[in-house]
mmCIF file of C-alpha atoms and ligand atoms in Angstrom:
data_model
loop_
_atom_site.group_PDB
_atom_site.id
_atom_site.type_symbol
_atom_site.label_atom_id
_atom_site.label_comp_id
_atom_site.label_asym_id
_atom_site.label_seq_id
_atom_site.Cartn_x
_atom_site.Cartn_y
_atom_site.Cartn_z
ATOM 1 C CA MET A 1 1.733 -1.284 21.124
ATOM 2 C CA ARG A 2 -1.808 -1.014 19.725
ATOM 3 C CA ILE A 3 -3.688 2.248 20.219
ATOM 4 C CA ALA A 4 -7.361 2.499 19.276
ATOM 5 C CA ARG A 5 -10.161 4.990 19.812
ATOM 6 C CA LEU A 6 -13.063 3.609 21.818
ATOM 7 C CA THR A 7 -16.203 5.781 21.732
ATOM 8 C CA GLY A 8 -13.971 8.786 21.171
ATOM 9 C CA ARG A 9 -11.249 8.117 23.745
ATOM 10 C CA PRO A 10 -7.744 6.782 22.993
ATOM 11 C CA VAL A 11 -7.102 3.380 24.570
ATOM 12 C CA LEU A 12 -4.263 0.888 24.686
ATOM 13 C CA LEU A 13 -5.437 -2.543 23.523
ATOM 14 C CA THR A 14 -4.053 -5.508 25.474
ATOM 15 C CA ASP A 15 -4.822 -9.237 25.410
ATOM 16 C CA GLU A 16 -7.398 -8.610 28.153
ATOM 17 C CA GLY A 17 -9.099 -5.551 26.683
ATOM 18 C CA ALA A 18 -8.791 -1.766 26.643
ATOM 19 C CA ILE A 19 -6.947 0.585 28.995
ATOM 20 C CA ASP A 20 -7.515 4.349 28.873
ATOM 21 C CA VAL A 21 -4.482 6.342 27.758
ATOM 22 C CA PRO A 22 -3.800 8.816 30.633
ATOM 23 C CA ASP A 23 -5.427 12.211 30.214
ATOM 24 C CA HIS A 24 -2.134 14.104 29.901
ATOM 25 C CA LEU A 25 -1.177 11.970 26.875
ATOM 26 C CA ALA A 26 -4.619 11.611 25.314
ATOM 27 C CA ASP A 27 -5.022 14.931 23.499
ATOM 28 C CA ASP A 28 -2.802 14.040 20.520
ATOM 29 C CA VAL A 29 -1.670 10.419 20.521
ATOM 30 C CA LEU A 30 0.488 10.677 17.401
ATOM 31 C CA ALA A 31 2.411 13.704 18.645
ATOM 32 C CA ARG A 32 2.770 11.932 22.047
ATOM 33 C CA TRP A 33 3.519 8.496 20.582
ATOM 34 C CA ASP A 34 6.951 8.079 22.194
ATOM 35 C CA ASP A 35 5.587 9.123 25.613
ATOM 36 C CA ILE A 36 2.697 6.661 25.280
ATOM 37 C CA LEU A 37 5.163 3.957 24.222
ATOM 38 C CA ALA A 38 7.165 4.653 27.411
ATOM 39 C CA TRP A 39 3.973 4.514 29.556
ATOM 40 C CA SER A 40 2.525 1.373 27.939
ATOM 41 C CA PRO A 41 4.608 -1.296 29.800
ATOM 42 C CA THR A 42 3.274 0.073 33.116
ATOM 43 C CA ALA A 43 -0.342 -0.456 31.999
ATOM 44 C CA THR A 44 -1.707 -3.888 32.931
ATOM 45 C CA GLY A 45 -5.090 -5.564 32.701
ATOM 46 C CA GLY A 46 -7.739 -4.099 30.447
ATOM 47 C CA ARG A 47 -11.549 -4.002 30.340
ATOM 48 C CA PRO A 48 -13.578 -5.967 27.783
ATOM 49 C CA TYR A 49 -15.049 -3.866 24.977
ATOM 50 C CA ASN A 50 -17.304 -4.250 21.984
ATOM 51 C CA PRO A 51 -15.283 -3.879 18.744
ATOM 52 C CA ALA A 52 -18.306 -2.134 17.203
ATOM 53 C CA ASP A 53 -17.546 0.789 19.545
ATOM 54 C CA LEU A 54 -14.116 1.380 17.958
ATOM 55 C CA ARG A 55 -13.855 4.626 15.977
ATOM 56 C CA ALA A 56 -11.268 5.684 13.392
ATOM 57 C CA PRO A 57 -7.949 5.632 15.286
ATOM 58 C CA VAL A 58 -7.061 8.959 13.600
ATOM 59 C CA GLU A 59 -10.112 11.222 13.391
ATOM 60 C CA SER A 60 -8.721 14.428 11.915
ATOM 61 C CA ALA A 61 -5.615 13.972 9.799
ATOM 62 C CA ARG A 62 -4.269 17.227 8.400
ATOM 63 C CA GLN A 63 -3.016 15.517 5.251
ATOM 64 C CA ILE A 64 -4.045 12.236 3.661
ATOM 65 C CA PHE A 65 -1.839 11.094 0.797
ATOM 66 C CA ALA A 66 -2.908 8.229 -1.421
ATOM 67 C CA VAL A 67 -0.952 6.388 -4.086
ATOM 68 C CA ALA A 68 -2.327 5.007 -7.349
ATOM 69 C CA LEU A 69 -0.906 2.020 -9.242
ATOM 70 C CA ASN A 70 1.534 0.726 -6.615
ATOM 71 C CA TYR A 71 1.139 -3.016 -7.339
ATOM 72 C CA ARG A 72 2.056 -4.408 -10.779
ATOM 73 C CA PRO A 73 -0.999 -6.714 -11.221
ATOM 74 C CA HIS A 74 -3.332 -3.813 -10.353
ATOM 75 C CA THR A 75 -1.442 -1.518 -12.746
ATOM 76 C CA ALA A 76 -1.893 -4.138 -15.467
ATOM 77 C CA GLU A 77 -5.615 -4.727 -14.754
ATOM 78 C CA ALA A 78 -6.171 -0.957 -14.854
ATOM 79 C CA GLY A 79 -4.512 -0.838 -18.289
ATOM 80 C CA TYR A 80 -1.538 1.375 -17.436
ATOM 81 C CA GLU A 81 2.244 1.195 -17.760
ATOM 82 C CA GLU A 82 4.236 0.844 -14.539
ATOM 83 C CA PRO A 83 4.769 4.411 -13.222
ATOM 84 C CA ALA A 84 8.316 5.796 -13.013
ATOM 85 C CA SER A 85 7.551 7.644 -9.757
ATOM 86 C CA PRO A 86 4.630 7.496 -7.275
ATOM 87 C CA LEU A 87 1.266 8.770 -8.559
ATOM 88 C CA VAL A 88 -0.230 10.769 -5.700
ATOM 89 C CA PHE A 89 -3.723 12.089 -4.981
ATOM 90 C CA THR A 90 -5.558 12.981 -1.761
ATOM 91 C CA LYS A 91 -8.566 11.688 0.096
ATOM 92 C CA PHE A 92 -10.002 14.747 1.839
ATOM 93 C CA PRO A 93 -9.967 14.141 5.618
ATOM 94 C CA THR A 94 -13.749 14.278 6.133
ATOM 95 C CA CYS A 95 -13.927 10.846 4.431
ATOM 96 C CA LEU A 96 -12.425 9.078 7.467
ATOM 97 C CA THR A 97 -14.614 6.617 9.355
ATOM 98 C CA GLY A 98 -14.252 3.714 11.754
ATOM 99 C CA PRO A 99 -13.342 0.062 11.309
ATOM 100 C CA TYR A 100 -16.899 -1.292 11.756
ATOM 101 C CA ALA A 101 -18.962 1.568 10.336
ATOM 102 C CA THR A 102 -21.912 1.232 7.996
ATOM 103 C CA ILE A 103 -21.033 3.216 4.864
ATOM 104 C CA ALA A 104 -23.576 5.103 2.734
ATOM 105 C CA LEU A 105 -23.446 4.441 -1.019
ATOM 106 C CA PRO A 106 -23.959 7.572 -3.156
ATOM 107 C CA PRO A 107 -25.284 7.133 -6.709
ATOM 108 C CA GLY A 108 -22.692 5.671 -9.074
ATOM 109 C CA HIS A 109 -20.259 2.745 -9.079
ATOM 110 C CA VAL A 110 -18.747 2.360 -5.621
ATOM 111 C CA ASP A 111 -15.723 0.059 -5.432
ATOM 112 C CA TRP A 112 -13.334 -1.356 -2.837
ATOM 113 C CA GLU A 113 -9.531 -0.921 -2.538
ATOM 114 C CA LEU A 114 -7.848 -2.606 0.429
ATOM 115 C CA GLU A 115 -4.664 -0.738 1.371
ATOM 116 C CA LEU A 116 -2.005 -0.654 4.055
ATOM 117 C CA VAL A 117 -1.965 2.800 5.664
ATOM 118 C CA ALA A 118 1.232 4.300 7.083
ATOM 119 C CA VAL A 119 0.678 6.656 10.027
ATOM 120 C CA ILE A 120 3.102 9.559 10.505
ATOM 121 C CA GLY A 121 4.168 10.307 14.094
ATOM 122 C CA ARG A 122 7.137 12.627 13.559
ATOM 123 C CA ALA A 123 7.223 15.811 11.488
ATOM 124 C CA ALA A 124 9.560 15.379 8.550
ATOM 125 C CA HIS A 125 10.734 17.160 5.427
ATOM 126 C CA ARG A 126 13.180 15.883 2.790
ATOM 127 C CA VAL A 127 13.652 12.429 4.269
ATOM 128 C CA PRO A 128 16.262 10.279 2.451
ATOM 129 C CA GLU A 129 14.909 6.902 1.363
ATOM 130 C CA GLU A 130 17.219 4.968 3.704
ATOM 131 C CA LYS A 131 15.552 6.797 6.620
ATOM 132 C CA GLY A 132 12.077 6.553 5.122
ATOM 133 C CA TRP A 133 10.607 4.513 7.994
ATOM 134 C CA ASP A 134 11.713 7.083 10.620
ATOM 135 C CA PRO A 135 8.622 9.380 10.558
ATOM 136 C CA VAL A 136 6.248 6.378 10.502
ATOM 137 C CA VAL A 137 5.270 5.149 13.972
ATOM 138 C CA ALA A 138 2.341 2.867 13.174
ATOM 139 C CA LEU A 139 0.465 1.013 10.464
ATOM 140 C CA THR A 140 -3.251 0.452 10.131
ATOM 141 C CA VAL A 141 -5.713 -1.123 7.702
ATOM 142 C CA GLY A 142 -7.487 1.156 5.221
ATOM 143 C CA GLN A 143 -10.046 1.034 2.440
ATOM 144 C CA ASP A 144 -9.733 3.575 -0.369
ATOM 145 C CA ILE A 145 -13.451 3.395 -1.207
ATOM 146 C CA SER A 146 -13.943 4.930 -4.662
ATOM 147 C CA GLU A 147 -16.886 6.028 -6.805
ATOM 148 C CA ARG A 148 -15.538 5.184 -10.249
ATOM 149 C CA ILE A 149 -17.698 7.362 -12.501
ATOM 150 C CA SER A 150 -16.666 10.626 -10.827
ATOM 151 C CA GLN A 151 -13.107 9.408 -10.167
ATOM 152 C CA LEU A 152 -12.447 8.684 -13.831
ATOM 153 C CA ALA A 153 -14.473 11.496 -15.456
ATOM 154 C CA GLY A 154 -12.612 14.105 -17.473
ATOM 155 C CA SER A 155 -9.204 14.138 -19.084
ATOM 156 C CA PRO A 156 -7.000 14.225 -17.128
ATOM 157 C CA ALA A 157 -9.146 12.564 -14.458
ATOM 158 C CA GLN A 158 -9.260 14.120 -10.963
ATOM 159 C CA PHE A 159 -9.260 11.225 -8.515
ATOM 160 C CA SER A 160 -9.707 12.987 -5.193
ATOM 161 C CA LEU A 161 -13.388 13.969 -4.993
ATOM 162 C CA GLY A 162 -14.795 10.596 -6.072
ATOM 163 C CA LYS A 163 -12.722 9.016 -3.287
ATOM 164 C CA SER A 164 -13.790 11.466 -0.570
ATOM 165 C CA TYR A 165 -17.517 10.949 0.073
ATOM 166 C CA PRO A 166 -18.362 10.628 3.792
ATOM 167 C CA GLY A 167 -17.232 7.176 4.962
ATOM 168 C CA PHE A 168 -14.966 6.541 1.964
ATOM 169 C CA GLY A 169 -11.833 6.414 4.148
ATOM 170 C CA PRO A 170 -12.356 3.728 6.788
ATOM 171 C CA ILE A 171 -9.249 3.005 8.867
ATOM 172 C CA GLY A 172 -8.476 0.819 11.863
ATOM 173 C CA PRO A 173 -9.092 -1.113 13.974
ATOM 174 C CA ALA A 174 -5.988 0.267 15.743
ATOM 175 C CA LEU A 175 -2.699 2.067 15.254
ATOM 176 C CA VAL A 176 -0.256 -0.833 15.310
ATOM 177 C CA GLY A 177 3.214 0.246 16.412
ATOM 178 C CA LEU A 178 6.103 -0.988 14.308
ATOM 179 C CA ASP A 179 7.328 -2.840 17.438
ATOM 180 C CA GLU A 180 4.381 -5.261 16.956
ATOM 181 C CA LEU A 181 5.476 -6.464 13.517
ATOM 182 C CA THR A 182 8.098 -9.108 12.736
ATOM 183 C CA ASP A 183 8.488 -7.891 9.133
ATOM 184 C CA ARG A 184 6.966 -4.464 8.499
ATOM 185 C CA ASP A 185 7.948 -4.705 4.814
ATOM 186 C CA ASP A 186 6.024 -7.902 4.030
ATOM 187 C CA LEU A 187 2.421 -8.163 5.252
ATOM 188 C CA GLU A 188 -0.391 -10.255 3.758
ATOM 189 C CA LEU A 189 -3.463 -8.361 2.470
ATOM 190 C CA ILE A 190 -6.827 -10.101 2.046
ATOM 191 C CA CYS A 191 -10.091 -8.411 1.052
ATOM 192 C CA GLU A 192 -13.347 -10.415 1.133
ATOM 193 C CA LEU A 193 -16.729 -9.385 -0.256
ATOM 194 C CA ASN A 194 -19.633 -11.403 1.165
ATOM 195 C CA GLY A 195 -17.172 -14.159 2.088
ATOM 196 C CA GLU A 196 -15.458 -14.352 -1.319
ATOM 197 C CA THR A 197 -11.790 -13.370 -1.551
ATOM 198 C CA VAL A 198 -11.517 -10.517 -4.066
ATOM 199 C CA GLN A 199 -8.004 -9.208 -3.306
ATOM 200 C CA HIS A 200 -4.993 -11.128 -2.022
ATOM 201 C CA ASP A 201 -1.369 -9.957 -2.173
ATOM 202 C CA ARG A 202 1.579 -9.004 -0.002
ATOM 203 C CA THR A 203 2.943 -5.534 0.741
ATOM 204 C CA ALA A 204 6.431 -6.741 -0.270
ATOM 205 C CA ASN A 205 5.121 -6.501 -3.848
ATOM 206 C CA MET A 206 4.632 -2.722 -3.762
ATOM 207 C CA ILE A 207 6.350 -0.948 -6.664
ATOM 208 C CA PHE A 208 7.264 1.920 -4.289
ATOM 209 C CA PRO A 209 7.653 0.635 -0.699
ATOM 210 C CA ILE A 210 6.862 2.842 2.280
ATOM 211 C CA PRO A 211 10.399 4.319 2.670
ATOM 212 C CA ARG A 212 10.323 5.389 -0.972
ATOM 213 C CA LEU A 213 6.852 6.926 -0.576
ATOM 214 C CA VAL A 214 7.899 8.853 2.548
ATOM 215 C CA SER A 215 11.030 10.109 0.801
ATOM 216 C CA TYR A 216 9.091 11.110 -2.312
ATOM 217 C CA LEU A 217 6.204 12.854 -0.502
ATOM 218 C CA SER A 218 8.475 14.634 1.963
ATOM 219 C CA ALA A 219 10.534 16.072 -0.890
ATOM 220 C CA PHE A 220 7.451 18.260 -1.519
ATOM 221 C CA CYS A 221 5.349 18.437 1.661
ATOM 222 C CA THR A 222 6.227 18.579 5.339
ATOM 223 C CA LEU A 223 4.748 15.424 6.866
ATOM 224 C CA LEU A 224 2.973 16.010 10.183
ATOM 225 C CA PRO A 225 1.961 13.765 13.114
ATOM 226 C CA GLY A 226 -1.393 12.179 12.293
ATOM 227 C CA ASP A 227 -0.892 12.337 8.524
ATOM 228 C CA LEU A 228 -1.863 9.160 6.674
ATOM 229 C CA ILE A 229 -0.434 7.537 3.569
ATOM 230 C CA PHE A 230 -2.758 5.113 1.746
ATOM 231 C CA THR A 231 -0.116 3.016 0.005
ATOM 232 C CA GLY A 232 -2.065 1.649 -2.973
ATOM 233 C CA THR A 233 -4.269 -1.343 -3.667
ATOM 234 C CA PRO A 234 -3.509 -4.799 -5.098
ATOM 235 C CA ALA A 235 -5.361 -6.309 -8.059
ATOM 236 C CA GLY A 236 -8.973 -7.417 -7.759
ATOM 237 C CA VAL A 237 -11.009 -4.209 -7.626
ATOM 238 C CA GLY A 238 -14.602 -4.456 -8.888
ATOM 239 C CA ASN A 239 -14.223 -1.975 -11.745
ATOM 240 C CA ARG A 240 -11.704 -4.248 -13.522
ATOM 241 C CA ARG A 241 -13.502 -7.570 -13.006
ATOM 242 C CA VAL A 242 -15.371 -9.300 -15.826
ATOM 243 C CA PRO A 243 -18.247 -8.713 -15.376
ATOM 244 C CA ARG A 244 -17.706 -5.531 -13.386
ATOM 245 C CA ARG A 245 -18.929 -5.600 -9.822
ATOM 246 C CA PHE A 246 -19.712 -2.773 -7.393
ATOM 247 C CA LEU A 247 -20.839 -2.486 -3.788
ATOM 248 C CA THR A 248 -24.567 -2.733 -3.112
ATOM 249 C CA PRO A 249 -26.685 -2.157 0.013
ATOM 250 C CA GLY A 250 -26.319 -5.040 2.468
ATOM 251 C CA ASP A 251 -22.876 -6.149 1.227
ATOM 252 C CA GLU A 252 -20.260 -7.032 3.826
ATOM 253 C CA LEU A 253 -16.629 -6.077 3.099
ATOM 254 C CA VAL A 254 -13.870 -7.574 5.248
ATOM 255 C CA SER A 255 -10.407 -5.981 5.057
ATOM 256 C CA ARG A 256 -7.555 -7.882 6.685
ATOM 257 C CA ILE A 257 -3.796 -7.275 6.894
ATOM 258 C CA GLY A 258 -1.637 -9.859 8.662
ATOM 259 C CA GLY A 259 -0.353 -8.628 12.022
ATOM 260 C CA VAL A 260 -2.203 -5.299 11.638
ATOM 261 C CA GLY A 261 -5.843 -6.265 11.994
ATOM 262 C CA GLU A 262 -9.229 -6.585 10.386
ATOM 263 C CA MET A 263 -12.062 -4.182 9.530
ATOM 264 C CA ARG A 264 -15.640 -5.187 8.686
ATOM 265 C CA HIS A 265 -18.049 -2.852 6.882
ATOM 266 C CA ARG A 266 -21.676 -2.945 5.766
ATOM 267 C CA PHE A 267 -23.160 -0.697 3.109
ATOM 268 C CA ARG A 268 -26.485 1.077 2.789
ATOM 269 C CA ARG A 269 -27.988 3.405 0.228
ATOM 270 C CA ALA A 270 -27.328 7.112 0.931
ATOM 271 C CA THR A 271 -30.474 9.009 1.829
ATOM 272 C CA PRO A 272 -31.271 11.521 -0.935
HETATM 273 ZN ZN1 ZN B 301 -6.285 3.389 -3.724
#
């Protein structure tokens, strides 16, 4: 099952197009996920739609967790030792935007980070690792867009604000139910900037896979329906390239995860 948000309304995506989720299930699709899953086989057909009209499939997450240094080649390019436990920060929820948005570039060094995003559908606290997939009902594609100067300023650095400008958390194009995936633990990630591949890895190479992240996070926080976990980025970010490279107005960034979907973003200068 693939659930998207089309001009503000939740829809089921089928091979033919989009079907409105019934009103009585549409107020909170993550909390009603199992009911929507039960309804979905009865929905047939679908109307054509313009992908540019898709919005963020989760518009107001209560908690967004993000994980640093979760792929070994990225850990090495960033100049760090492999972490012993997940390194967690937040992207404040006002950074969320849609899968085809144009994103404003504030002053500084704005960089890309393609990431698989796990979407929580069941409240959970203290989840053992062997049950770590249980609260997750869907996956989606995410970009942990980051302004590097503010992210890395200070000692110790405080990651969260430099990663939370408006538009710095694009997700989508849809919430892809785990039923859609043949191997949820091994998905191909490809990030392209102006047609050039800049990141390419597989989620099977995560240092801390999703069940471990859910177990770790839920040992502290209660996870809630609609919460998002940005699971970390592979190697190939602009800040660690030689020469360094950052996003500029007019760039096109394509973010693709096998079986989950593709996002496409343009960038413009932020108005002062
Ligand atoms: Zn990241």
